[in-house]
Amino acid sequence: MTDEPRIPDDDLPEQMRVRSSKRADMLEAGQDPYPVEVARTHSLKAVREAHPDLEPGAETGETVTVVGRVLFLRNTGKLCFAKLVEGDGTELQAMLSLAKVGEEELARWKAQVDRGDHVQVTGEVVASKRGELSVMADSWQMAAKAIRPLPNAHGDLSEETRVRQRYVDLILRPQAREMVRARSTVLRTLRRQFEDRGYTEVETPMLQLLHGGATARPFVTHTNALDADLYLRIAPELFLKRAVVGGIERVFEINRVFRNEGIDSTHSPEFAMLEAYQAYATYDDMAILTRELIQECVRAVFGSTIVRHSDGSEHDLGGEWRSVTLHESVSEAVGESVTPDTSAEELRKIAATHEVALKDSWSAGEIVLELFEKLVEHTLQAPTFVRDYPVEVRPLTRQHRDDPRLAEAWDLVVFGHELATAYSELVDPVEQRARLQAQSLLAAKGDPEAMQLDEDFLRAMEYGMPPTGGMGMGVDRLLMTLTGTGIRETILFPLVRQES
RNA sequence: GGGCCCCUAGCUCAAUCGGCAGAGCAGCGGACUUUUAAUCCGCGGGUUCAGGGUUCGAUCCCCUGGGGGCCCA
């Protein structure tokens, strides 16, 4: 190697200049730093599995060709070590000795290979004197030259770098790779569970002329063909119900929904939503379904019903889960009986005792919900179905069969956060119309979160929707629950502000 | 939307009261045939996020803007 830089000095940091000039040196010497095809006979994992416990210094006589990214380099005078890593995180050491590859090839290795490069090594499977399984090279070749230095492998990457440069996070942090696999496992498991239960997966419109099915602020876009504004969906609900009307009696969808709201460690503007509807089922049936789905996901990811969080804590999500009514849970927390008969006046006294601030306009039901959210929800660590909400806080849900002041709805709370929700769906088209009209009046008054009146949805309901149980669960929330991390950890490439 | 904290070498971070901008890893040159964050000797590497202000002097204090994090609503 000469001292002359092959690339003119520009604004590149020193280490990129060095690597770039190594690339140029290779090209000049007729060696391809990016060969189109690189042979390999064994994955690193295959070599490891074939030789689980070689004695230190062992020689197998078996020759393999492996490829991998260089994670560490330790070069001594006549013997070089490199720790190679492949996509699943399997590591294997490559060794290059003067005796095996010769002076020229050893020198070329030292001159050309940097940490972060992909290399191909052909040689005998051996164990080093310290017992490290290795490939003792007869020959080597650059598989892909990296010109940007890999960050320090020992300190933690900053939160920002992890999110903005997820590829680096994936290279360096096994937990980042595990999260990608856990997500894939969860999606696969959910789909398999639904398939086993006779469900049909459908895809409903993401671009909608009317937004509905939830109360949230939508993203707005425009179609030139129709010269009309379109909304990115905030929920698939109204289309899935149309499918149920049409006779798809067990139907689910797992896909993205979009909400034009805050972005923080628990909220992403786009996230994966699971919704499932089952004709002739109730919210009780959906509770069983939801518990089984989640428990299967835990088993698929962790091999048992015990979830392990990134902080090392373990929590058993197995067995039956607790179920309480909203009023029971609030009664427990405040130490006195709260029922649907408790007046707003009495509830206000209780709230004052527990220093929960209320709005003057709130009804008894709204106050009970506020007491729950402020005093109870964060205390519910073990999975708990909280059920039978006042109708005024679940305006689109069927009335409770035993008490018309309540709605047949539950929220599943795990580790202090809502994970899933379900209803015995409202299927009376006249009642449905009345409630949607009330919502559309709010929208007309400028509430951007209120639902618009979807006449086509109402028309479908008028043809007769069977009694139906419906369930919704955030897939990202499920991942957060399983792993004990924030939402941006569970999303591979979360939205981040443009770098300046 | 409100409050607090952060932005310095490729990465992670120091820099006392406002007084020559540093360390570890990484890099470069040299030594080393069994390393495990190798070791030893030597060397280089900076628009201290950007712009403005105060000051003899600003990484540090003030203002504006950008980016990130945490808490609250």
Coordinates of C-alpha atoms (C1' of nucleotides) in Angstrom, one line a residue:
Chain A
M1 CA 0.0 0.0 0.0
T2 CA 1.3 3.4 -0.8
D3 CA 1.0 6.5 1.3
E4 CA -0.7 8.4 -1.5
P5 CA -4.5 8.6 -0.9
R6 CA -6.3 7.4 -4.0
I7 CA -9.3 9.6 -3.3
P8 CA -8.8 13.3 -3.1
D9 CA -9.2 14.8 0.3
D10 CA -12.7 16.0 0.8
D11 CA -15.1 16.3 3.7
L12 CA -15.1 12.5 4.4
P13 CA -14.0 11.5 7.9
E14 CA -10.6 9.9 8.0
Q15 CA -11.9 6.4 8.5
M16 CA -14.1 6.6 5.4
R17 CA -11.2 8.0 3.4
V18 CA -9.1 5.1 4.5
R19 CA -11.7 2.5 3.6
S20 CA -12.5 4.1 0.3
S21 CA -8.9 4.1 -0.7
K22 CA -8.7 0.4 0.1
R23 CA -11.6 -0.1 -2.2
A24 CA -9.8 1.8 -4.9
D25 CA -6.6 -0.1 -4.3
M26 CA -8.5 -3.3 -4.9
L27 CA -10.0 -2.1 -8.1
E28 CA -6.6 -1.0 -9.3
A29 CA -5.2 -4.4 -8.5
G30 CA -7.9 -6.1 -10.5
Q31 CA -9.7 -7.4 -7.4
D32 CA -13.4 -6.9 -7.2
P33 CA -14.5 -5.4 -3.8
Y34 CA -18.1 -6.3 -4.7
P35 CA -18.1 -9.7 -6.5
V36 CA -21.5 -10.6 -8.0
E37 CA -21.4 -14.1 -6.7
V38 CA -19.6 -15.5 -3.6
A39 CA -19.6 -19.2 -3.1
R40 CA -20.3 -20.8 0.2
T41 CA -20.6 -24.4 1.2
H42 CA -21.8 -23.9 4.8
S43 CA -23.5 -21.2 6.9
L44 CA -21.7 -20.3 10.0
K45 CA -24.5 -21.9 11.9
A46 CA -24.1 -25.2 9.9
V47 CA -20.4 -25.3 10.9
R48 CA -21.2 -24.6 14.5
E49 CA -23.9 -27.3 14.5
A50 CA -21.7 -29.9 12.8
H51 CA -18.9 -29.3 15.4
P52 CA -20.5 -28.5 18.8
D53 CA -17.6 -29.4 21.0
L54 CA -14.1 -29.7 19.4
E55 CA -11.2 -30.0 21.8
P56 CA -8.8 -27.1 21.8
G57 CA -6.3 -27.5 19.0
A58 CA -8.5 -30.1 17.2
E59 CA -8.3 -30.4 13.4
T60 CA -11.2 -32.0 11.6
G61 CA -9.8 -32.4 8.1
E62 CA -13.1 -30.9 6.8
T63 CA -12.8 -28.0 4.4
V64 CA -15.6 -25.4 4.2
T65 CA -16.3 -22.1 2.5
V66 CA -18.0 -19.6 4.7
V67 CA -19.0 -16.0 4.4
G68 CA -19.8 -13.4 7.1
R69 CA -19.4 -9.8 8.3
V70 CA -16.2 -9.1 10.2
L71 CA -17.2 -8.0 13.7
F72 CA -13.8 -8.1 15.3
L73 CA -10.3 -8.1 13.9
R74 CA -7.2 -9.3 15.8
N75 CA -4.1 -9.3 13.7
T76 CA -0.8 -10.5 15.0
G77 CA 2.4 -10.7 13.0
K78 CA 1.9 -14.1 11.4
L79 CA -1.6 -15.0 12.6
C80 CA -4.8 -13.1 12.1
F81 CA -8.2 -13.7 13.8
A82 CA -11.5 -12.3 12.7
K83 CA -14.9 -12.9 14.3
L84 CA -17.5 -13.3 11.5
V85 CA -21.2 -12.9 12.0
E86 CA -24.1 -13.9 9.8
G87 CA -27.7 -12.7 9.6
D88 CA -29.1 -14.8 12.4
G89 CA -26.4 -13.6 14.8
T90 CA -24.3 -16.8 14.6
E91 CA -20.6 -16.0 15.1
L92 CA -17.7 -18.0 13.9
Q93 CA -14.0 -17.2 14.0
A94 CA -11.8 -17.2 10.9
M95 CA -8.0 -17.6 11.3
L96 CA -5.4 -16.8 8.7
S97 CA -1.8 -18.0 9.3
L98 CA 1.3 -17.2 7.4
A99 CA 1.9 -20.9 7.1
K100 CA -1.4 -21.6 5.4
V101 CA -2.1 -18.6 3.1
G102 CA 1.4 -17.3 2.5
E103 CA 3.1 -14.0 3.0
E104 CA 1.3 -12.2 0.1
E105 CA -2.3 -13.2 1.0
L106 CA -1.7 -12.5 4.7
A107 CA -0.4 -9.0 3.9
R108 CA -3.4 -8.5 1.5
W109 CA -5.7 -9.4 4.4
K110 CA -4.1 -6.9 6.7
A111 CA -4.1 -4.2 4.1
Q112 CA -7.7 -4.7 2.8
V113 CA -10.0 -6.0 5.5
D114 CA -11.7 -3.7 8.0
R115 CA -14.2 -4.3 10.7
G116 CA -17.6 -4.4 9.0
D117 CA -16.5 -5.9 5.7
H118 CA -18.1 -9.1 4.4
V119 CA -15.5 -11.7 3.6
Q120 CA -15.4 -15.2 2.2
V121 CA -13.0 -17.7 3.8
T122 CA -12.2 -21.2 2.6
G123 CA -10.3 -23.6 4.9
E124 CA -10.3 -26.4 7.5
V125 CA -12.7 -26.4 10.4
V126 CA -10.5 -26.4 13.5
A127 CA -10.5 -25.3 17.1
S128 CA -8.0 -22.7 18.2
K129 CA -5.6 -23.4 21.1
R130 CA -8.1 -21.6 23.3
G131 CA -10.9 -23.9 22.0
E132 CA -12.6 -21.4 19.7
L133 CA -14.3 -23.0 16.8
S134 CA -12.6 -21.6 13.7
V135 CA -12.0 -21.9 10.0
M136 CA -8.3 -21.9 9.3
A137 CA -8.1 -20.2 5.9
D138 CA -6.4 -21.7 2.9
S139 CA -7.7 -18.7 0.9
W140 CA -9.9 -15.7 1.4
Q141 CA -11.8 -13.2 -0.7
M142 CA -13.5 -9.9 -0.1
A143 CA -17.3 -10.4 -0.4
A144 CA -18.3 -6.8 0.1
K145 CA -16.2 -3.9 1.2
A146 CA -17.7 -1.5 3.8
I147 CA -16.5 2.1 3.5
R148 CA -18.3 3.4 6.6
P149 CA -16.9 2.3 10.0
L150 CA -19.1 0.3 12.3
P151 CA -19.8 1.9 15.6
N152 CA -18.1 0.7 18.7
A153 CA -19.5 -2.7 19.6
H154 CA -19.2 -2.3 23.3
G155 CA -20.9 0.9 24.3
D156 CA -24.6 1.3 23.7
L157 CA -25.8 3.0 20.6
S158 CA -27.8 6.1 21.3
E159 CA -31.6 5.9 21.1
E160 CA -31.5 8.1 18.0
T161 CA -28.9 6.1 16.1
R162 CA -30.8 2.9 16.9
V163 CA -34.0 4.2 15.4
R164 CA -32.6 6.3 12.5
Q165 CA -30.0 3.6 11.5
R166 CA -31.9 0.5 12.3
Y167 CA -29.6 -1.5 10.0
V168 CA -26.7 -0.7 12.4
D169 CA -28.9 -1.5 15.4
L170 CA -29.6 -4.9 13.7
I171 CA -25.9 -5.6 13.0
L172 CA -24.8 -4.8 16.5
R173 CA -27.6 -5.6 18.8
P174 CA -29.0 -9.1 19.1
Q175 CA -32.1 -7.8 20.9
A176 CA -32.9 -5.7 17.8
R177 CA -32.8 -8.8 15.6
E178 CA -34.8 -10.8 18.2
M179 CA -37.5 -8.1 18.1
V180 CA -37.9 -8.5 14.3
R181 CA -38.2 -12.3 14.7
A182 CA -40.6 -12.0 17.6
R183 CA -42.9 -9.7 15.5
S184 CA -42.8 -12.2 12.7
T185 CA -43.5 -15.1 15.1
V186 CA -46.5 -13.2 16.6
L187 CA -48.0 -12.4 13.2
R188 CA -47.6 -16.0 12.0
T189 CA -49.0 -17.3 15.2
L190 CA -52.1 -15.1 15.1
R191 CA -52.8 -16.0 11.5
R192 CA -52.4 -19.7 12.3
Q193 CA -54.7 -19.5 15.3
F194 CA -57.4 -17.8 13.3
E195 CA -57.0 -20.3 10.5
D196 CA -57.4 -23.2 13.1
R197 CA -60.6 -21.6 14.2
G198 CA -62.1 -21.3 10.8
Y199 CA -61.6 -17.6 10.3
T200 CA -61.1 -15.9 6.9
E201 CA -58.5 -13.2 6.6
V202 CA -59.6 -10.2 4.4
E203 CA -58.1 -6.9 3.4
T204 CA -60.4 -4.0 3.5
P205 CA -59.8 -0.4 2.1
M206 CA -57.1 1.7 3.6
L207 CA -58.1 4.7 1.5
Q208 CA -61.6 5.6 2.4
L209 CA -64.0 8.4 1.4
L210 CA -65.4 8.4 4.9
H211 CA -63.5 7.6 8.0
G212 CA -65.1 5.7 10.9
G213 CA -65.0 2.8 13.2
A214 CA -63.1 4.6 15.9
T215 CA -62.7 8.1 17.3
A216 CA -59.4 9.5 16.1
R217 CA -58.1 12.2 13.9
P218 CA -57.4 10.9 10.3
F219 CA -54.7 11.6 7.7
V220 CA -56.2 13.3 4.7
T221 CA -55.1 12.8 1.1
H222 CA -56.6 13.4 -2.3
T223 CA -57.5 11.3 -5.4
N224 CA -57.1 13.1 -8.6
A225 CA -59.2 10.6 -10.5
L226 CA -62.3 11.3 -8.5
D227 CA -61.2 14.8 -7.5
A228 CA -62.1 13.9 -3.9
D229 CA -60.4 13.9 -0.5
L230 CA -59.6 10.5 0.9
Y231 CA -58.9 9.4 4.4
L232 CA -56.3 6.9 5.5
R233 CA -58.3 4.5 7.6
I234 CA -58.4 4.8 11.4
A235 CA -60.0 1.4 11.8
P236 CA -61.1 -1.5 9.5
E237 CA -64.3 -2.0 11.6
L238 CA -67.0 -0.8 9.4
F239 CA -65.8 -2.9 6.4
L240 CA -65.3 -6.0 8.5
K241 CA -68.9 -5.7 9.7
R242 CA -70.1 -5.4 6.1
A243 CA -68.2 -8.7 5.5
V244 CA -70.1 -10.3 8.4
V245 CA -73.4 -9.1 6.9
G246 CA -72.4 -10.7 3.7
G247 CA -71.9 -14.1 5.4
I248 CA -68.2 -14.1 6.2
E249 CA -69.1 -15.2 9.6
R250 CA -65.6 -15.5 11.1
V251 CA -63.4 -12.7 9.7
F252 CA -60.2 -11.0 10.7
E253 CA -57.7 -8.5 9.4
I254 CA -54.2 -7.7 10.5
N255 CA -52.9 -4.6 8.8
R256 CA -52.0 -1.0 9.2
V257 CA -54.2 1.8 10.5
F258 CA -53.2 5.5 10.6
R259 CA -54.0 8.1 13.2
N260 CA -52.9 11.6 12.9
E261 CA -52.0 12.1 16.5
G262 CA -49.1 12.4 18.9
I263 CA -45.8 10.5 18.4
D264 CA -44.1 9.2 21.5
S265 CA -42.8 6.0 23.1
T266 CA -46.3 4.5 23.1
H267 CA -47.9 6.1 20.0
S268 CA -46.9 5.7 16.3
P269 CA -48.9 7.4 13.5
E270 CA -49.1 4.1 11.7
F271 CA -49.5 0.8 13.6
A272 CA -50.6 -2.7 13.0
M273 CA -54.2 -3.4 14.1
L274 CA -55.9 -6.8 14.5
E275 CA -59.7 -6.9 14.4
A276 CA -61.8 -10.0 14.4
Y277 CA -65.5 -10.6 14.2
Q278 CA -67.4 -13.8 14.9
A279 CA -71.1 -14.2 14.1
Y280 CA -73.2 -15.8 16.8
A281 CA -70.5 -15.0 19.4
T282 CA -70.5 -12.5 22.3
Y283 CA -67.9 -10.5 24.1
D284 CA -67.5 -13.5 26.4
D285 CA -66.5 -15.7 23.5
M286 CA -64.1 -13.0 22.3
A287 CA -62.5 -12.9 25.7
I288 CA -61.7 -16.6 25.5
L289 CA -60.4 -16.1 21.9
T290 CA -58.2 -13.2 22.9
R291 CA -56.7 -15.0 25.9
E292 CA -55.9 -18.0 23.8
L293 CA -54.4 -15.9 21.0
I294 CA -52.1 -14.0 23.3
Q295 CA -51.1 -17.2 25.2
E296 CA -50.2 -18.9 22.0
C297 CA -48.1 -15.9 20.9
V298 CA -46.3 -16.0 24.3
R299 CA -45.6 -19.7 23.8
A300 CA -44.5 -19.2 20.2
V301 CA -42.0 -16.5 21.2
F302 CA -40.8 -17.7 24.6
G303 CA -41.5 -21.4 24.6
S304 CA -43.8 -21.1 27.6
T305 CA -46.4 -18.8 29.0
I306 CA -43.8 -16.8 30.9
V307 CA -42.8 -13.6 29.2
R308 CA -39.3 -12.1 29.8
H309 CA -39.0 -8.4 29.6
S310 CA -35.9 -6.6 28.5
D311 CA -35.3 -5.5 32.2
G312 CA -35.0 -9.2 33.1
S313 CA -38.3 -9.5 34.9
E314 CA -40.5 -12.6 34.2
H315 CA -44.3 -12.7 34.2
D316 CA -46.6 -15.7 33.8
L317 CA -49.5 -15.0 31.4
G318 CA -50.7 -18.6 31.6
G319 CA -54.0 -20.0 32.9
E320 CA -57.4 -18.2 33.3
W321 CA -57.4 -14.5 33.5
R322 CA -59.2 -12.3 36.0
S323 CA -62.4 -10.7 35.0
V324 CA -64.0 -7.8 36.9
T325 CA -66.7 -5.3 36.1
L326 CA -65.7 -1.7 35.8
H327 CA -67.7 -0.8 38.8
E328 CA -66.2 -3.6 40.9
S329 CA -62.7 -2.5 40.0
V330 CA -63.4 1.1 41.0
S331 CA -65.1 -0.1 44.2
E332 CA -62.0 -2.0 45.2
A333 CA -59.7 1.0 44.5
V334 CA -61.8 3.6 46.4
G335 CA -62.8 1.3 49.3
E336 CA -66.5 1.8 49.0
S337 CA -69.2 0.4 46.8
V338 CA -69.7 1.9 43.4
T339 CA -72.5 0.6 41.1
P340 CA -74.4 1.8 38.2
D341 CA -76.9 3.1 40.8
T342 CA -74.3 5.4 42.4
S343 CA -75.2 9.0 41.6
A344 CA -72.9 11.5 39.9
E345 CA -73.1 13.6 43.1
E346 CA -71.8 10.7 45.2
L347 CA -69.1 9.9 42.6
R348 CA -67.9 13.5 42.7
K349 CA -67.4 13.2 46.5
I350 CA -65.4 10.0 46.0
A351 CA -63.3 11.7 43.3
A352 CA -62.6 14.6 45.5
T353 CA -61.4 12.3 48.3
H354 CA -59.0 10.7 45.9
E355 CA -57.9 14.0 44.3
V356 CA -59.2 13.0 40.8
A357 CA -60.1 16.2 38.8
L358 CA -63.4 16.0 36.9
K359 CA -65.1 18.1 34.3
D360 CA -68.4 19.7 35.4
S361 CA -70.2 18.3 32.4
W362 CA -69.4 14.7 33.1
S363 CA -72.1 12.1 33.8
A364 CA -71.9 9.4 36.4
G365 CA -70.6 6.9 33.8
E366 CA -67.9 9.3 32.6
I367 CA -66.8 9.9 36.2
V368 CA -66.6 6.2 36.9
L369 CA -64.4 5.7 33.8
E370 CA -62.2 8.6 34.9
L371 CA -61.8 7.1 38.3
F372 CA -60.9 3.8 36.7
E373 CA -58.3 5.4 34.4
K374 CA -56.7 7.5 37.2
L375 CA -56.9 5.0 40.1
V376 CA -57.2 1.5 38.8
E377 CA -55.8 0.9 35.3
H378 CA -52.1 1.4 36.1
T379 CA -52.4 -1.0 39.1
L380 CA -53.6 -3.9 37.0
Q381 CA -50.4 -5.8 36.2
A382 CA -51.8 -9.4 35.7
P383 CA -54.0 -9.7 32.6
T384 CA -57.5 -8.5 33.6
F385 CA -60.7 -8.2 31.6
V386 CA -62.5 -5.0 32.7
R387 CA -66.1 -5.3 31.6
D388 CA -69.5 -3.7 31.4
Y389 CA -68.9 -0.1 30.8
P390 CA -71.6 2.6 31.1
V391 CA -73.3 3.1 27.7
E392 CA -72.4 6.8 27.5
V393 CA -68.7 5.9 27.3
R394 CA -69.2 3.1 24.8
P395 CA -71.8 4.8 22.5
L396 CA -71.4 2.3 19.6
T397 CA -71.8 -0.9 21.7
R398 CA -74.9 -3.0 22.3
Q399 CA -76.6 -2.5 25.6
H400 CA -76.0 -5.1 28.3
R401 CA -78.6 -7.8 28.3
D402 CA -79.2 -7.5 32.1
D403 CA -78.8 -3.7 32.6
P404 CA -79.6 -1.2 29.8
R405 CA -77.3 1.4 31.5
L406 CA -74.3 -0.7 30.7
A407 CA -72.7 -1.9 27.5
E408 CA -71.4 -5.4 26.7
A409 CA -67.8 -4.4 26.3
W410 CA -64.5 -5.3 27.9
D411 CA -61.0 -3.9 27.8
L412 CA -58.1 -6.2 28.5
V413 CA -55.5 -4.5 30.7
V414 CA -52.0 -6.0 31.0
F415 CA -49.0 -4.4 32.8
G416 CA -51.2 -1.3 33.5
H417 CA -52.0 -0.7 29.8
E418 CA -55.0 -1.4 27.6
L419 CA -54.0 -4.2 25.2
A420 CA -57.3 -5.2 23.5
T421 CA -61.0 -4.4 23.5
A422 CA -64.1 -6.3 22.5
Y423 CA -67.9 -5.9 22.2
S424 CA -71.0 -7.7 21.7
E425 CA -71.6 -5.6 18.6
L426 CA -74.6 -3.4 18.1
V427 CA -76.5 -4.9 15.2
D428 CA -79.9 -3.0 15.4
P429 CA -79.8 -0.8 12.3
V430 CA -82.2 1.7 13.7
E431 CA -80.2 2.2 16.9
Q432 CA -77.0 2.2 15.0
R433 CA -78.3 5.0 12.7
A434 CA -79.4 7.1 15.7
R435 CA -76.0 6.8 17.3
L436 CA -74.0 7.5 14.2
Q437 CA -76.2 10.5 13.5
A438 CA -75.3 11.8 16.9
Q439 CA -71.6 11.3 16.1
S440 CA -72.0 13.1 12.7
L441 CA -73.6 16.0 14.4
L442 CA -70.4 16.3 16.5
A443 CA -68.3 16.1 13.3
A444 CA -70.4 18.8 11.7
K445 CA -69.7 20.9 14.8
G446 CA -66.1 20.5 14.1
D447 CA -64.9 17.6 16.3
P448 CA -62.2 16.2 14.0
E449 CA -62.3 12.9 15.9
A450 CA -66.0 12.2 15.5
M451 CA -67.2 9.7 13.0
Q452 CA -68.9 10.7 9.8
L453 CA -72.3 9.3 8.7
D454 CA -71.6 6.2 6.5
E455 CA -74.8 5.6 4.7
D456 CA -73.5 2.5 2.9
F457 CA -72.5 0.9 6.2
L458 CA -76.0 1.6 7.6
R459 CA -77.6 0.1 4.4
A460 CA -75.5 -3.0 5.0
M461 CA -76.8 -3.2 8.6
E462 CA -80.3 -2.8 7.4
Y463 CA -80.0 -6.1 5.5
G464 CA -79.5 -7.7 8.8
M465 CA -76.3 -8.4 10.7
P466 CA -76.2 -11.5 12.8
P467 CA -75.5 -11.2 16.6
T468 CA -71.7 -10.8 16.5
G469 CA -68.7 -10.5 18.9
G470 CA -65.9 -8.2 17.8
M471 CA -62.4 -7.8 19.1
G472 CA -59.6 -5.4 18.4
M473 CA -55.9 -5.5 19.5
G474 CA -52.9 -3.5 18.6
V475 CA -50.2 -5.8 17.4
D476 CA -47.5 -3.3 18.4
R477 CA -49.0 -3.1 21.8
L478 CA -48.9 -6.9 22.0
L479 CA -45.2 -6.9 21.1
M480 CA -44.6 -4.2 23.7
T481 CA -46.5 -6.3 26.3
L482 CA -44.4 -9.4 25.5
T483 CA -41.1 -7.7 25.4
G484 CA -41.5 -4.8 27.9
T485 CA -40.3 -2.2 25.4
G486 CA -41.6 1.0 23.7
I487 CA -43.5 1.0 20.4
R488 CA -40.6 2.3 18.4
E489 CA -38.6 -0.8 19.4
T490 CA -41.3 -3.0 18.0
I491 CA -41.6 -1.2 14.7
L492 CA -38.6 -2.0 12.4
F493 CA -38.5 1.4 10.7
P494 CA -40.6 3.9 12.7
L495 CA -41.3 7.4 11.4
V496 CA -38.6 9.8 12.5
R497 CA -38.2 13.5 11.7
Q498 CA -36.0 14.3 8.7
E499 CA -32.3 14.7 9.5
S500 CA -31.2 18.2 9.1
Chain B
rG1 C1' -49.7 22.0 23.7
rG2 C1' -46.7 22.8 28.8
rG3 C1' -42.1 21.7 31.7
rC4 C1' -37.2 19.6 32.3
rC5 C1' -32.7 17.5 30.2
rC6 C1' -29.3 16.5 26.1
rC7 C1' -26.5 17.6 21.1
rU8 C1' -18.3 17.8 21.7
rA9 C1' -13.6 12.9 17.1
rG10 C1' -16.3 7.2 13.2
rC11 C1' -19.1 5.3 18.2
rU12 C1' -19.9 6.2 23.6
rC13 C1' -18.8 10.1 26.6
rA14 C1' -15.4 13.9 29.7
rA15 C1' -13.8 19.1 30.0
rU16 C1' -13.6 22.2 37.5
rC17 C1' -15.5 29.1 38.3
rG18 C1' -15.8 31.5 31.3
rG19 C1' -9.0 30.5 30.4
rC20 C1' -4.3 25.8 25.3
rA21 C1' -10.9 20.7 23.6
rG22 C1' -9.7 15.3 26.2
rA23 C1' -10.5 9.7 27.3
rG24 C1' -11.9 4.6 25.9
rC25 C1' -13.0 2.0 21.7
rA26 C1' -12.2 2.7 16.4
rG27 C1' -8.2 4.5 12.7
rC28 C1' -2.9 5.1 10.8
rG29 C1' 2.6 3.4 11.3
rG30 C1' 5.7 -0.4 13.8
rA31 C1' 6.4 -5.2 16.9
rC32 C1' 4.0 -9.9 17.8
rU33 C1' 1.9 -17.6 15.2
rU34 C1' -3.5 -18.7 19.4
rU35 C1' -6.5 -13.9 20.1
rU36 C1' -11.6 -13.4 22.9
rA37 C1' -13.2 -5.5 24.0
rA38 C1' -5.7 -9.2 22.4
rU39 C1' -1.1 -6.7 24.1
rC40 C1' 3.2 -3.3 23.6
rC41 C1' 5.5 1.4 21.2
rG42 C1' 4.5 5.7 18.3
rC43 C1' 1.0 9.0 15.5
rG44 C1' -3.1 11.5 13.5
rG45 C1' -8.2 12.7 13.9
rG46 C1' -12.8 18.5 15.9
rU47 C1' -17.5 23.9 11.8
rU48 C1' -18.0 21.5 20.2
rC49 C1' -25.9 21.1 16.0
rA50 C1' -26.7 26.2 13.3
rG51 C1' -27.0 31.5 13.6
rG52 C1' -26.7 35.8 16.7
rG53 C1' -25.4 38.3 21.5
rU54 C1' -22.4 39.4 26.1
rU55 C1' -17.0 39.1 27.0
rC56 C1' -10.0 40.5 26.5
rG57 C1' -11.5 35.4 25.9
rA58 C1' -17.6 31.1 25.0
rU59 C1' -18.1 23.7 24.6
rC60 C1' -19.5 26.6 29.1
rC61 C1' -23.5 32.5 30.0
rC62 C1' -27.9 34.8 27.1
rC63 C1' -31.4 34.8 22.6
rU64 C1' -33.5 32.5 18.1
rG65 C1' -33.8 28.2 15.2
rG66 C1' -33.0 22.6 14.3
rG67 C1' -32.7 17.6 16.2
rG68 C1' -33.2 14.0 20.3
rG69 C1' -34.9 12.1 25.1
rC70 C1' -38.0 12.2 29.6
rC71 C1' -42.3 13.8 32.4
rC72 C1' -47.2 16.1 32.2
rA73 C1' -51.9 17.3 29.5

